[in-house]
Amino acid sequence: MRALRLHGDRDLRIDDIESPGQPGPGEVLIRVRAVGLNHIDVWGYRGMAFAKRKLPLAVGAEASGEIVATGADVAGFTRGQRVVMYGAMTCGECRACREGRDNLCENVGGIMGFHLDGFAREEIIMPARLVIPVPDGVSFADAACAPIAFGTVQHMLFDNAKLEPGESILVHAGGSGIGTAAIKMAKAIGCTIYATVGDDEKGAKARELGADHVINYREERFEGEVRRLTKRKGVDVVFEHVGADTWNGSLLCLKRGGRLVTCGSTSGVSTQMNLMQLFQQQYRIFGSFGCSMRNIRESLDKMAGGMTPVIDTAFPLEEFTQGLDRLESRKVFGKIIVTL
């Protein structure tokens, strides 16, 4: 079968590898149909010194597919059923896993496509406990955005930031995969949305999604605009994933007692901050990574209800690197999907 494997920094090849065979006890065999691209794919493609992995490595951290076969003791899945797969090899036994806090697993084996062989291959065997059914009416392409893009946003906004109906929120990089999802989810509960974008074309698209105020960060200081638009009060929540370049500006955008939730550091991993500002303004800062299985189910339910992800482009497997290049160049609006 075909698999897209990383052989070295920026060296991706489609290899012919051995098929996985038949699933054992507690396992299912899945035919992968769509892979969603994320910045973690870009980081792995560039080569990350902290990633402990063995090359060549099958890439792809987020995907959907359909059941081909099940282990003898597996119930609840049938041949041809559409599914998505959890993107980390959790233990399923620690306290966090037992309590449904999967992304805090104490004995996680690694992230698929980054530390371990990922989903960009035609077939894969997975533990059935890490596989989630896709509701009727949700396409493979849309479902492929649930395990990371939608799930991450669901966890950030509602588990961590506790976003409430009618609140105000600043969404950074409103044209990104998670940015577009955040705009949709916040708008669905009646929030006032301020979004940053890199150009006016993306700004127009962000408004169509539901952003009330759009700020082109290449032309205006976003923190000044947010403070002006809110009459210096600030917003309730900042949805942060850019990192060092926006961190202190994001804090300035918060009202007293506001919440900042972050899941990324694409512009840099280190910054300085004013600790007096932090405690005097009583900010609450949440670090957020990945999501739980519950968050993925919630995301799929939203998709089934009509809240579909924004798909920028779909590429065939042979053009995977073009998708990565587009994501890396920041020309993307929404998600990039690779079809198998």
mmCIF file of C-alpha atoms in Angstrom:
data_model
loop_
_atom_site.group_PDB
_atom_site.id
_atom_site.type_symbol
_atom_site.label_atom_id
_atom_site.label_comp_id
_atom_site.label_asym_id
_atom_site.label_seq_id
_atom_site.Cartn_x
_atom_site.Cartn_y
_atom_site.Cartn_z
ATOM 1 C CA MET A 1 0.000 0.000 0.000
ATOM 2 C CA ARG A 2 1.015 3.642 -0.398
ATOM 3 C CA ALA A 3 2.232 5.773 2.487
ATOM 4 C CA LEU A 4 3.612 9.285 2.588
ATOM 5 C CA ARG A 5 6.767 9.106 4.696
ATOM 6 C CA LEU A 6 9.290 11.640 5.916
ATOM 7 C CA HIS A 7 12.862 10.532 5.251
ATOM 8 C CA GLY A 8 14.590 13.720 6.436
ATOM 9 C CA ASP A 9 14.054 17.460 6.732
ATOM 10 C CA ARG A 10 11.741 18.504 3.871
ATOM 11 C CA ASP A 11 12.153 15.074 2.283
ATOM 12 C CA LEU A 12 8.717 13.501 1.808
ATOM 13 C CA ARG A 13 8.257 10.458 -0.408
ATOM 14 C CA ILE A 14 5.382 8.214 -1.365
ATOM 15 C CA ASP A 15 6.584 4.730 -0.450
ATOM 16 C CA ASP A 16 5.139 1.318 -1.120
ATOM 17 C CA ILE A 17 5.010 -0.352 2.279
ATOM 18 C CA GLU A 18 3.611 -3.594 3.628
ATOM 19 C CA SER A 19 -0.115 -3.664 4.379
ATOM 20 C CA PRO A 20 -0.919 -3.801 8.091
ATOM 21 C CA GLY A 21 -2.720 -7.149 7.929
ATOM 22 C CA GLN A 22 -5.753 -8.011 10.030
ATOM 23 C CA PRO A 23 -6.716 -6.333 13.315
ATOM 24 C CA GLY A 24 -6.137 -8.168 16.560
ATOM 25 C CA PRO A 25 -8.162 -8.090 19.789
ATOM 26 C CA GLY A 26 -9.396 -4.602 20.580
ATOM 27 C CA GLU A 27 -8.333 -3.263 17.179
ATOM 28 C CA VAL A 28 -9.910 -2.062 13.935
ATOM 29 C CA LEU A 29 -8.509 -1.821 10.411
ATOM 30 C CA ILE A 30 -9.290 1.534 8.767
ATOM 31 C CA ARG A 31 -9.076 2.684 5.148
ATOM 32 C CA VAL A 32 -7.898 6.293 5.383
ATOM 33 C CA ARG A 33 -9.832 8.673 3.121
ATOM 34 C CA ALA A 34 -8.836 12.221 4.093
ATOM 35 C CA VAL A 35 -6.030 13.838 6.078
ATOM 36 C CA GLY A 36 -6.237 17.350 7.532
ATOM 37 C CA LEU A 37 -3.047 19.408 7.518
ATOM 38 C CA ASN A 38 -1.946 21.336 10.602
ATOM 39 C CA HIS A 39 1.065 23.348 11.714
ATOM 40 C CA ILE A 40 2.378 20.307 13.546
ATOM 41 C CA ASP A 41 2.804 18.739 10.084
ATOM 42 C CA VAL A 42 4.820 21.772 8.987
ATOM 43 C CA TRP A 43 7.000 21.571 12.098
ATOM 44 C CA GLY A 44 7.657 17.888 11.519
ATOM 45 C CA TYR A 45 8.378 18.519 7.837
ATOM 46 C CA ARG A 46 10.939 21.219 8.661
ATOM 47 C CA GLY A 47 12.629 19.028 11.257
ATOM 48 C CA MET A 48 12.238 19.636 14.978
ATOM 49 C CA ALA A 49 15.196 18.924 17.242
ATOM 50 C CA PHE A 50 12.998 17.988 20.204
ATOM 51 C CA ALA A 51 10.989 15.370 18.302
ATOM 52 C CA LYS A 52 12.139 11.888 19.286
ATOM 53 C CA ARG A 53 11.289 9.774 16.280
ATOM 54 C CA LYS A 54 12.676 7.207 13.931
ATOM 55 C CA LEU A 55 12.756 7.923 10.200
ATOM 56 C CA PRO A 56 11.277 7.161 7.766
ATOM 57 C CA LEU A 57 8.015 8.132 9.429
ATOM 58 C CA ALA A 58 4.489 8.130 7.988
ATOM 59 C CA VAL A 59 3.141 11.685 8.410
ATOM 60 C CA GLY A 60 -0.355 13.031 9.089
ATOM 61 C CA ALA A 61 -1.780 13.789 12.543
ATOM 62 C CA GLU A 62 -5.498 14.185 11.716
ATOM 63 C CA ALA A 63 -7.657 12.006 9.483
ATOM 64 C CA SER A 64 -10.937 10.317 8.668
ATOM 65 C CA GLY A 65 -11.636 6.961 7.081
ATOM 66 C CA GLU A 66 -13.873 3.921 7.081
ATOM 67 C CA ILE A 67 -13.815 0.595 8.873
ATOM 68 C CA VAL A 68 -12.479 -2.306 6.803
ATOM 69 C CA ALA A 69 -12.356 -5.011 9.486
ATOM 70 C CA THR A 70 -12.666 -5.380 13.251
ATOM 71 C CA GLY A 71 -11.001 -7.589 15.826
ATOM 72 C CA ALA A 72 -12.982 -10.548 17.098
ATOM 73 C CA ASP A 73 -13.873 -8.847 20.394
ATOM 74 C CA VAL A 74 -14.709 -5.383 19.009
ATOM 75 C CA ALA A 75 -18.325 -4.248 19.158
ATOM 76 C CA GLY A 76 -19.933 -1.043 17.955
ATOM 77 C CA PHE A 77 -18.195 -0.783 14.578
ATOM 78 C CA THR A 78 -19.264 -2.236 11.237
ATOM 79 C CA ARG A 79 -17.565 -2.594 7.879
ATOM 80 C CA GLY A 80 -17.895 0.600 5.823
ATOM 81 C CA GLN A 81 -18.672 2.791 8.832
ATOM 82 C CA ARG A 82 -17.091 6.243 8.660
ATOM 83 C CA VAL A 83 -14.811 7.150 11.542
ATOM 84 C CA VAL A 84 -12.132 9.539 12.784
ATOM 85 C CA MET A 85 -9.096 8.596 14.830
ATOM 86 C CA TYR A 86 -7.590 10.159 17.936
ATOM 87 C CA GLY A 87 -4.184 11.618 17.102
ATOM 88 C CA ALA A 88 -2.207 10.544 20.176
ATOM 89 C CA MET A 89 -1.421 7.049 21.421
ATOM 90 C CA THR A 90 -2.785 7.382 24.952
ATOM 91 C CA CYS A 91 -2.529 4.617 27.529
ATOM 92 C CA GLY A 92 -6.239 4.418 28.348
ATOM 93 C CA GLU A 93 -5.407 3.427 31.938
ATOM 94 C CA CYS A 94 -4.049 6.434 33.857
ATOM 95 C CA ARG A 95 -6.298 8.684 35.928
ATOM 96 C CA ALA A 96 -6.507 11.340 33.193
ATOM 97 C CA CYS A 97 -7.577 8.789 30.586
ATOM 98 C CA ARG A 98 -10.125 7.200 32.929
ATOM 99 C CA GLU A 99 -11.613 10.636 33.612
ATOM 100 C CA GLY A 100 -11.888 11.494 29.905
ATOM 101 C CA ARG A 101 -9.013 13.978 29.935
ATOM 102 C CA ASP A 102 -7.262 12.159 27.105
ATOM 103 C CA ASN A 103 -4.910 15.009 26.179
ATOM 104 C CA LEU A 104 -3.439 14.873 29.701
ATOM 105 C CA CYS A 105 -2.535 11.177 29.498
ATOM 106 C CA GLU A 106 0.315 10.471 31.922
ATOM 107 C CA ASN A 107 1.839 7.753 29.738
ATOM 108 C CA VAL A 108 1.206 8.977 26.198
ATOM 109 C CA GLY A 109 3.224 7.093 23.608
ATOM 110 C CA GLY A 110 3.474 10.032 21.214
ATOM 111 C CA ILE A 111 1.608 12.046 18.592
ATOM 112 C CA MET A 112 0.666 10.321 15.367
ATOM 113 C CA GLY A 113 2.586 11.663 12.382
ATOM 114 C CA PHE A 114 5.099 13.457 14.595
ATOM 115 C CA HIS A 115 6.565 10.910 16.999
ATOM 116 C CA LEU A 116 4.810 7.814 15.659
ATOM 117 C CA ASP A 117 3.734 6.686 12.190
ATOM 118 C CA GLY A 118 0.746 8.809 11.243
ATOM 119 C CA PHE A 119 -2.359 8.638 9.080
ATOM 120 C CA ALA A 120 -1.081 9.499 5.584
ATOM 121 C CA ARG A 121 -1.222 5.881 4.444
ATOM 122 C CA GLU A 122 -3.935 3.905 2.775
ATOM 123 C CA GLU A 123 -4.671 1.600 5.709
ATOM 124 C CA ILE A 124 -3.966 1.668 9.421
ATOM 125 C CA ILE A 125 -4.743 -0.516 12.430
ATOM 126 C CA MET A 126 -5.902 1.436 15.489
ATOM 127 C CA PRO A 127 -7.067 0.527 18.997
ATOM 128 C CA ALA A 128 -10.851 0.632 18.798
ATOM 129 C CA ARG A 129 -10.946 2.797 21.948
ATOM 130 C CA LEU A 130 -9.264 5.612 19.966
ATOM 131 C CA VAL A 131 -11.747 5.545 17.084
ATOM 132 C CA ILE A 132 -14.895 7.696 16.960
ATOM 133 C CA PRO A 133 -17.920 7.160 14.673
ATOM 134 C CA VAL A 134 -18.803 9.969 12.261
ATOM 135 C CA PRO A 135 -22.468 11.040 12.221
ATOM 136 C CA ASP A 136 -24.527 10.645 9.061
ATOM 137 C CA GLY A 137 -24.215 13.524 6.632
ATOM 138 C CA VAL A 138 -20.666 14.538 7.591
ATOM 139 C CA SER A 139 -18.224 14.151 4.679
ATOM 140 C CA PHE A 140 -14.787 12.579 4.929
ATOM 141 C CA ALA A 141 -13.185 15.980 4.272
ATOM 142 C CA ASP A 142 -15.166 17.720 7.012
ATOM 143 C CA ALA A 143 -14.709 14.859 9.468
ATOM 144 C CA ALA A 144 -10.942 15.002 8.929
ATOM 145 C CA CYS A 145 -11.007 18.448 10.574
ATOM 146 C CA ALA A 146 -12.566 17.187 13.814
ATOM 147 C CA PRO A 147 -9.697 15.494 15.705
ATOM 148 C CA ILE A 148 -7.385 18.522 15.778
ATOM 149 C CA ALA A 149 -8.870 21.677 14.241
ATOM 150 C CA PHE A 150 -12.440 21.612 15.582
ATOM 151 C CA GLY A 151 -11.564 19.556 18.655
ATOM 152 C CA THR A 152 -8.775 21.917 19.687
ATOM 153 C CA VAL A 153 -11.042 24.949 19.372
ATOM 154 C CA GLN A 154 -13.869 23.230 21.249
ATOM 155 C CA HIS A 155 -11.477 22.474 24.116
ATOM 156 C CA MET A 156 -9.934 25.957 24.117
ATOM 157 C CA LEU A 157 -13.146 27.961 24.036
ATOM 158 C CA PHE A 158 -15.464 25.929 26.211
ATOM 159 C CA ASP A 159 -13.391 23.711 28.526
ATOM 160 C CA ASN A 160 -10.636 26.233 29.245
ATOM 161 C CA ALA A 161 -11.761 29.807 28.491
ATOM 162 C CA LYS A 162 -15.380 29.020 29.444
ATOM 163 C CA LEU A 163 -16.675 31.307 26.690
ATOM 164 C CA GLU A 164 -20.236 32.405 27.429
ATOM 165 C CA PRO A 165 -23.009 33.618 25.097
ATOM 166 C CA GLY A 166 -22.811 37.333 24.411
ATOM 167 C CA GLU A 167 -19.180 37.775 25.461
ATOM 168 C CA SER A 168 -16.510 39.460 23.346
ATOM 169 C CA ILE A 169 -13.547 37.584 21.898
ATOM 170 C CA LEU A 170 -10.435 38.422 19.907
ATOM 171 C CA VAL A 171 -9.559 35.635 17.461
ATOM 172 C CA HIS A 172 -6.025 35.807 16.130
ATOM 173 C CA ALA A 173 -5.251 34.610 12.591
ATOM 174 C CA GLY A 174 -8.905 34.500 11.694
ATOM 175 C CA GLY A 175 -8.123 32.899 8.334
ATOM 176 C CA SER A 176 -6.349 29.867 9.767
ATOM 177 C CA GLY A 177 -7.939 26.460 10.209
ATOM 178 C CA ILE A 178 -8.517 26.934 13.933
ATOM 179 C CA GLY A 179 -9.196 30.650 13.548
ATOM 180 C CA THR A 180 -12.087 30.061 11.148
ATOM 181 C CA ALA A 181 -13.466 27.378 13.470
ATOM 182 C CA ALA A 182 -13.217 29.733 16.456
ATOM 183 C CA ILE A 183 -15.138 32.443 14.612
ATOM 184 C CA LYS A 184 -17.902 29.997 13.723
ATOM 185 C CA MET A 185 -18.177 28.530 17.224
ATOM 186 C CA ALA A 186 -18.154 31.916 18.957
ATOM 187 C CA LYS A 187 -20.687 33.374 16.531
ATOM 188 C CA ALA A 188 -23.014 30.428 17.097
ATOM 189 C CA ILE A 189 -23.464 31.501 20.731
ATOM 190 C CA GLY A 190 -23.877 35.204 19.971
ATOM 191 C CA CYS A 191 -20.425 36.532 20.824
ATOM 192 C CA THR A 192 -18.986 39.785 19.498
ATOM 193 C CA ILE A 193 -15.922 38.801 17.481
ATOM 194 C CA TYR A 194 -12.770 40.772 16.746
ATOM 195 C CA ALA A 195 -10.494 38.978 14.282
ATOM 196 C CA THR A 196 -6.987 39.672 13.040
ATOM 197 C CA VAL A 197 -6.026 38.792 9.466
ATOM 198 C CA GLY A 198 -3.034 39.338 7.193
ATOM 199 C CA ASP A 199 -4.795 40.940 4.220
ATOM 200 C CA ASP A 200 -8.082 42.520 3.194
ATOM 201 C CA GLU A 201 -9.227 39.504 1.175
ATOM 202 C CA LYS A 202 -9.028 37.334 4.266
ATOM 203 C CA GLY A 203 -10.753 40.102 6.173
ATOM 204 C CA ALA A 204 -13.749 40.021 3.862
ATOM 205 C CA LYS A 205 -13.985 36.251 4.223
ATOM 206 C CA ALA A 206 -13.726 36.500 8.015
ATOM 207 C CA ARG A 207 -16.641 38.944 8.031
ATOM 208 C CA GLU A 208 -18.678 36.480 5.981
ATOM 209 C CA LEU A 209 -18.017 33.848 8.653
ATOM 210 C CA GLY A 210 -19.326 36.150 11.359
ATOM 211 C CA ALA A 211 -16.486 38.403 12.548
ATOM 212 C CA ASP A 212 -17.952 41.733 13.655
ATOM 213 C CA HIS A 213 -14.676 43.650 13.508
ATOM 214 C CA VAL A 214 -11.682 42.732 11.341
ATOM 215 C CA ILE A 215 -8.180 44.115 11.835
ATOM 216 C CA ASN A 216 -5.445 43.807 9.205
ATOM 217 C CA TYR A 217 -2.436 43.398 11.475
ATOM 218 C CA ARG A 218 -0.062 44.348 8.646
ATOM 219 C CA GLU A 219 -1.608 47.819 8.490
ATOM 220 C CA GLU A 220 -2.767 48.496 12.056
ATOM 221 C CA ARG A 221 -1.647 47.608 15.576
ATOM 222 C CA PHE A 222 -4.323 45.167 16.582
ATOM 223 C CA GLU A 223 -4.115 46.015 20.291
ATOM 224 C CA GLY A 224 -4.744 49.696 19.593
ATOM 225 C CA GLU A 225 -7.714 48.908 17.387
ATOM 226 C CA VAL A 226 -9.271 46.499 19.892
ATOM 227 C CA ARG A 227 -8.929 49.038 22.701
ATOM 228 C CA ARG A 228 -10.394 51.766 20.482
ATOM 229 C CA LEU A 229 -13.331 49.613 19.348
ATOM 230 C CA THR A 230 -14.092 48.497 22.913
ATOM 231 C CA LYS A 231 -13.737 52.052 24.297
ATOM 232 C CA ARG A 232 -10.633 50.912 26.201
ATOM 233 C CA LYS A 233 -12.548 48.229 28.087
ATOM 234 C CA GLY A 234 -10.994 45.258 26.254
ATOM 235 C CA VAL A 235 -12.456 41.856 25.414
ATOM 236 C CA ASP A 236 -13.519 38.990 27.645
ATOM 237 C CA VAL A 237 -11.433 36.350 25.861
ATOM 238 C CA VAL A 238 -8.390 36.258 23.586
ATOM 239 C CA PHE A 239 -7.963 33.200 21.361
ATOM 240 C CA GLU A 240 -4.174 33.114 20.990
ATOM 241 C CA HIS A 241 -2.056 30.766 18.902
ATOM 242 C CA VAL A 242 0.441 33.045 17.188
ATOM 243 C CA GLY A 243 2.960 33.294 20.005
ATOM 244 C CA ALA A 244 5.709 35.786 20.783
ATOM 245 C CA ASP A 245 4.746 38.381 18.165
ATOM 246 C CA THR A 246 1.252 38.897 19.562
ATOM 247 C CA TRP A 247 1.526 37.833 23.211
ATOM 248 C CA ASN A 248 1.876 41.170 24.993
ATOM 249 C CA GLY A 249 -0.511 42.891 22.615
ATOM 250 C CA SER A 250 -3.036 40.172 23.381
ATOM 251 C CA LEU A 251 -2.755 40.848 27.105
ATOM 252 C CA LEU A 252 -3.371 44.552 26.464
ATOM 253 C CA CYS A 253 -6.597 43.601 24.662
ATOM 254 C CA LEU A 254 -8.078 41.900 27.729
ATOM 255 C CA LYS A 255 -10.499 43.597 30.061
ATOM 256 C CA ARG A 256 -9.811 43.312 33.787
ATOM 257 C CA GLY A 257 -10.322 39.690 34.788
ATOM 258 C CA GLY A 258 -10.230 38.597 31.145
ATOM 259 C CA ARG A 259 -9.108 35.179 29.934
ATOM 260 C CA LEU A 260 -6.429 34.312 27.400
ATOM 261 C CA VAL A 261 -6.268 30.793 25.988
ATOM 262 C CA THR A 262 -3.341 29.698 23.845
ATOM 263 C CA CYS A 263 -2.439 26.584 21.871
ATOM 264 C CA GLY A 264 0.390 27.724 19.624
ATOM 265 C CA SER A 265 3.664 29.580 19.172
ATOM 266 C CA THR A 266 4.214 29.809 15.430
ATOM 267 C CA SER A 267 6.002 33.183 15.712
ATOM 268 C CA GLY A 268 8.306 32.140 18.545
ATOM 269 C CA VAL A 269 8.297 30.171 21.781
ATOM 270 C CA SER A 270 9.746 32.764 24.179
ATOM 271 C CA THR A 271 8.562 36.185 25.306
ATOM 272 C CA GLN A 272 8.698 38.609 28.226
ATOM 273 C CA MET A 273 5.649 39.827 30.069
ATOM 274 C CA ASN A 274 4.744 42.378 32.727
ATOM 275 C CA LEU A 275 3.952 40.418 35.881
ATOM 276 C CA MET A 276 2.499 43.471 37.611
ATOM 277 C CA GLN A 277 0.032 43.833 34.737
ATOM 278 C CA LEU A 278 -0.829 40.146 35.078
ATOM 279 C CA PHE A 279 -1.799 40.261 38.730
ATOM 280 C CA GLN A 280 -3.178 43.785 38.883
ATOM 281 C CA GLN A 281 -5.516 43.143 35.974
ATOM 282 C CA GLN A 282 -6.277 39.661 37.322
ATOM 283 C CA TYR A 283 -5.845 37.971 33.971
ATOM 284 C CA ARG A 284 -6.405 34.253 33.642
ATOM 285 C CA ILE A 285 -4.127 32.447 31.182
ATOM 286 C CA PHE A 286 -4.799 28.926 29.949
ATOM 287 C CA GLY A 287 -2.405 26.716 28.054
ATOM 288 C CA SER A 288 -4.291 24.292 25.834
ATOM 289 C CA PHE A 289 -2.977 21.390 23.786
ATOM 290 C CA GLY A 290 -5.059 19.029 21.707
ATOM 291 C CA CYS A 291 -8.429 17.912 22.969
ATOM 292 C CA SER A 292 -10.305 15.019 24.512
ATOM 293 C CA MET A 293 -12.295 12.302 22.776
ATOM 294 C CA ARG A 294 -15.388 14.080 24.074
ATOM 295 C CA ASN A 295 -14.348 17.284 22.314
ATOM 296 C CA ILE A 296 -14.070 15.388 19.026
ATOM 297 C CA ARG A 297 -17.559 13.945 19.463
ATOM 298 C CA GLU A 298 -18.878 17.431 20.250
ATOM 299 C CA SER A 299 -17.165 18.760 17.128
ATOM 300 C CA LEU A 300 -18.657 16.049 14.922
ATOM 301 C CA ASP A 301 -22.091 16.795 16.369
ATOM 302 C CA LYS A 302 -21.652 20.456 15.443
ATOM 303 C CA MET A 303 -20.709 19.457 11.917
ATOM 304 C CA ALA A 304 -23.771 17.216 11.687
ATOM 305 C CA GLY A 305 -25.825 20.213 12.795
ATOM 306 C CA GLY A 306 -24.529 22.326 9.920
ATOM 307 C CA MET A 307 -21.396 23.998 11.330
ATOM 308 C CA THR A 308 -18.995 22.738 8.702
ATOM 309 C CA PRO A 309 -15.286 23.612 8.608
ATOM 310 C CA VAL A 310 -13.888 26.034 6.058
ATOM 311 C CA ILE A 311 -11.928 24.035 3.457
ATOM 312 C CA ASP A 312 -9.304 26.075 1.619
ATOM 313 C CA THR A 313 -7.989 23.415 -0.783
ATOM 314 C CA ALA A 314 -8.017 19.652 -1.251
ATOM 315 C CA PHE A 315 -4.919 17.994 -2.706
ATOM 316 C CA PRO A 316 -4.396 14.369 -3.743
ATOM 317 C CA LEU A 317 -1.765 12.419 -1.813
ATOM 318 C CA GLU A 318 0.792 13.012 -4.554
ATOM 319 C CA GLU A 319 0.585 16.770 -3.939
ATOM 320 C CA PHE A 320 0.895 16.673 -0.140
ATOM 321 C CA THR A 321 3.963 18.934 -0.187
ATOM 322 C CA GLN A 322 2.022 21.594 -2.107
ATOM 323 C CA GLY A 323 -0.457 21.641 0.742
ATOM 324 C CA LEU A 324 2.354 22.034 3.267
ATOM 325 C CA ASP A 325 3.899 24.820 1.187
ATOM 326 C CA ARG A 326 0.561 26.640 1.070
ATOM 327 C CA LEU A 327 0.118 26.274 4.830
ATOM 328 C CA GLU A 328 3.684 27.413 5.488
ATOM 329 C CA SER A 329 3.278 30.487 3.254
ATOM 330 C CA ARG A 330 0.155 31.594 5.184
ATOM 331 C CA LYS A 331 -1.827 31.946 1.965
ATOM 332 C CA VAL A 332 -4.427 29.564 3.317
ATOM 333 C CA PHE A 333 -7.959 30.474 4.460
ATOM 334 C CA GLY A 334 -9.357 27.556 6.418
ATOM 335 C CA LYS A 335 -8.153 23.965 6.276
ATOM 336 C CA ILE A 336 -6.114 22.074 3.710
ATOM 337 C CA ILE A 337 -7.181 18.482 3.088
ATOM 338 C CA VAL A 338 -5.264 15.657 1.468
ATOM 339 C CA THR A 339 -7.341 12.883 -0.095
ATOM 340 C CA LEU A 340 -6.314 9.256 -0.432
#
